Every structure is written in structure tokens, then in C-alpha cells.
Coordinates of C-alpha atoms in Angstrom, one line a residue:
M1 CA 136.4 -26.3 159.2
F2 CA 136.0 -28.1 162.6
E3 CA 139.1 -30.1 163.5
Q4 CA 139.2 -32.7 166.3
N5 CA 142.3 -33.5 168.3
Y6 CA 141.9 -37.3 168.8
T7 CA 144.7 -37.6 171.3
K8 CA 142.8 -35.6 174.0
A9 CA 139.3 -37.1 174.2
G10 CA 139.9 -40.8 175.0
G11 CA 143.4 -41.1 173.7
I12 CA 145.0 -43.3 171.1
E13 CA 144.8 -46.3 173.4
T14 CA 141.0 -46.0 173.5
V15 CA 140.9 -45.9 169.7
V16 CA 143.1 -48.9 169.5
E17 CA 140.9 -50.8 172.0
I18 CA 137.8 -50.0 169.9
L19 CA 139.4 -50.9 166.6
N20 CA 140.7 -54.2 168.0
R21 CA 137.1 -55.2 168.8
V22 CA 135.5 -54.4 165.5
D23 CA 135.5 -56.6 162.4
R24 CA 138.4 -56.3 160.0
S25 CA 136.4 -54.5 157.2
T26 CA 135.1 -51.9 159.7
E27 CA 138.6 -51.4 161.1
K28 CA 139.9 -50.9 157.6
N29 CA 137.2 -48.4 156.6
I30 CA 137.7 -46.4 159.8
L31 CA 141.5 -46.2 159.4
E32 CA 141.2 -45.3 155.7
D33 CA 138.8 -42.5 156.5
L34 CA 140.9 -41.3 159.4
E35 CA 144.1 -41.4 157.3
Q36 CA 142.6 -38.8 155.0
E37 CA 142.4 -36.4 158.0
N38 CA 145.5 -37.3 160.0
Q39 CA 148.1 -39.7 158.6
E40 CA 150.4 -39.4 161.7
L41 CA 147.6 -40.4 164.0
V42 CA 146.8 -43.5 161.9
E43 CA 150.4 -44.5 161.8
E44 CA 150.5 -44.3 165.6
I45 CA 147.3 -46.3 166.0
R46 CA 148.6 -49.0 163.6
K47 CA 151.8 -49.3 165.6
R48 CA 149.8 -50.1 168.8
M49 CA 147.3 -52.5 167.2
F50 CA 147.7 -56.3 167.1
V51 CA 146.1 -57.9 164.1
F52 CA 146.1 -61.5 163.0
E53 CA 149.1 -61.1 160.7
D54 CA 151.2 -59.9 163.6
I55 CA 151.2 -63.5 164.9
V56 CA 154.5 -63.8 163.1
T57 CA 156.0 -61.4 165.6
L58 CA 155.3 -63.7 168.5
D59 CA 158.0 -66.1 169.6
D60 CA 157.5 -69.8 169.1
M61 CA 156.6 -70.6 172.7
A62 CA 153.9 -67.9 172.6
I63 CA 152.5 -69.2 169.3
Q64 CA 152.4 -72.7 170.7
R65 CA 150.6 -71.4 173.8
V66 CA 148.0 -69.7 171.7
L67 CA 147.5 -72.7 169.5
R68 CA 146.6 -74.8 172.5
E69 CA 143.6 -72.5 173.0
V70 CA 142.4 -72.3 169.3
E71 CA 139.9 -74.7 167.9
S72 CA 141.2 -76.5 164.7
R73 CA 138.2 -75.3 162.6
D74 CA 138.9 -71.6 163.6
L75 CA 142.5 -72.1 162.8
A76 CA 141.7 -73.5 159.3
F77 CA 139.3 -70.6 158.6
A78 CA 141.8 -68.0 159.8
L79 CA 144.6 -69.5 157.7
K80 CA 142.4 -69.6 154.6
G81 CA 142.7 -65.8 154.4
S82 CA 146.2 -65.3 155.7
T83 CA 149.6 -64.8 154.1
E84 CA 152.0 -67.6 153.4
E85 CA 154.3 -66.3 156.1
V86 CA 151.6 -66.6 158.7
K87 CA 150.7 -70.2 157.5
Q88 CA 154.4 -71.3 157.6
R89 CA 154.8 -69.8 161.1
I90 CA 151.7 -71.6 162.4
M91 CA 152.6 -74.9 160.7
K92 CA 156.2 -74.7 162.2
N93 CA 154.7 -74.6 165.7
L94 CA 152.3 -77.5 165.3
S95 CA 153.2 -81.2 165.7
K96 CA 153.8 -83.0 162.4
R97 CA 150.5 -84.8 162.7
A98 CA 148.5 -81.7 163.6
A99 CA 150.2 -79.8 160.7
E100 CA 149.2 -82.6 158.3
M101 CA 145.6 -82.6 159.6
L102 CA 145.4 -78.8 159.2
N103 CA 146.8 -79.0 155.7
D104 CA 144.2 -81.7 154.8
E105 CA 141.4 -79.6 156.2
L106 CA 142.6 -76.5 154.3
A107 CA 142.8 -78.6 151.1
Y108 CA 139.3 -79.9 151.4
M109 CA 137.7 -76.8 152.7
G110 CA 137.1 -75.1 149.4
P111 CA 136.0 -71.4 149.1
V112 CA 134.9 -69.7 152.3
R113 CA 133.2 -66.4 153.0
L114 CA 135.5 -63.6 154.0
R115 CA 133.2 -62.8 157.0
D116 CA 134.0 -66.3 158.3
V117 CA 137.7 -65.9 157.8
E118 CA 137.7 -62.5 159.6
Q119 CA 135.6 -63.9 162.4
A120 CA 138.0 -66.8 163.0
Q121 CA 141.0 -64.4 162.9
Q122 CA 139.3 -62.2 165.5
K123 CA 138.7 -65.1 167.8
I124 CA 142.4 -66.0 167.6
V125 CA 143.4 -62.3 168.2
A126 CA 141.1 -62.2 171.2
I127 CA 142.8 -65.3 172.6
I128 CA 146.2 -63.7 172.1
R129 CA 145.1 -60.5 173.9
R130 CA 143.6 -62.5 176.8
L131 CA 146.8 -64.5 177.2
E132 CA 148.9 -61.3 177.1
E133 CA 146.6 -59.7 179.7
A134 CA 147.1 -62.8 181.9
G135 CA 150.8 -62.5 181.5
E136 CA 151.1 -65.9 179.8
I137 CA 152.6 -64.5 176.6
I138 CA 154.4 -61.3 175.6
I139 CA 153.5 -59.2 172.5
S140 CA 156.6 -57.2 171.5
R141 CA 155.6 -53.7 170.4
G142 CA 158.6 -52.1 168.7
G143 CA 161.0 -52.4 171.6
E144 CA 158.5 -51.3 174.2
D145 CA 158.5 -54.8 175.8
A146 CA 162.2 -55.5 175.6
L147 CA 163.3 -58.5 177.7
V148 CA 166.2 -58.4 180.1
I149 CA 167.9 -61.7 180.7

């Protein structure tokens, strides 16, 4: 059987970049298929990826910075499909009035398509990546970006 060594062609970082740009269902399918071939590789890829749920790993100042860039409708759609932990972390970093307005929007929104939720989450992740690249926020990746005070 032909076996590919994925770490030589473009490297793990290239795979991570590609997966960070595709929709969530495609990402999930690719990782599940790849996991059947090479579980260690998939674990390494997942460690390096930033997904919407990882927003809880950002510090409060970074979350507040990100929220200034996010449209309220995108935030509502994104939170519609997120965990309670993510919702609480976002709400904590909004003003009381903004949190109330977001809660109202979520309550009146009703069912939404998964595709719309994933699209909104991808927009927010793209904002996070752009802010990190610009040096405005720091994404902590397992000690790699330790801060020295």
C-alpha cells in the first residue's frame, strides 16, 4: 500500500492553514478520514488549529478586542451553535446592555441553518487570525506563546 508522509510535502502548518480556511463540516470530514490513516498527525494538526470554540482560551482583553470587530448578527448566529461555556465567556466580555440585546436576539432568532452558524463562526475566527497576525491579540498555543512580564 502506498503511504504518504504528510510532514514533508507542505508540512503540518500548510495543512493547518488549509483546514482553517474550509468550512467546519469539510474540516471535520478531512480530519476524520486522516485520523484513520495517522492519528498522531491529526492530534498534531488539532493542537495547531484555532477553531471558534477556542475563543475561551483568549484572555478577556483579546475577546473584547475581537468583539469590537464582529457584527452583532454574526455573533448571534455564531453563538446559536456554540457551547454554553463559549456563550458565557462572550457575554462576560460585553457591556450589560450589549449582552441583553444579544440575549434578546438569540431568544427571538428561532432555528437557524447549520451552514449559517458555521459561516458566522468562520468570520469570527478570520477576525481573530487577522488580529493575531497584526499583533493586536495573542493566541496561546500550549505554552508556545508564554508571556514574560
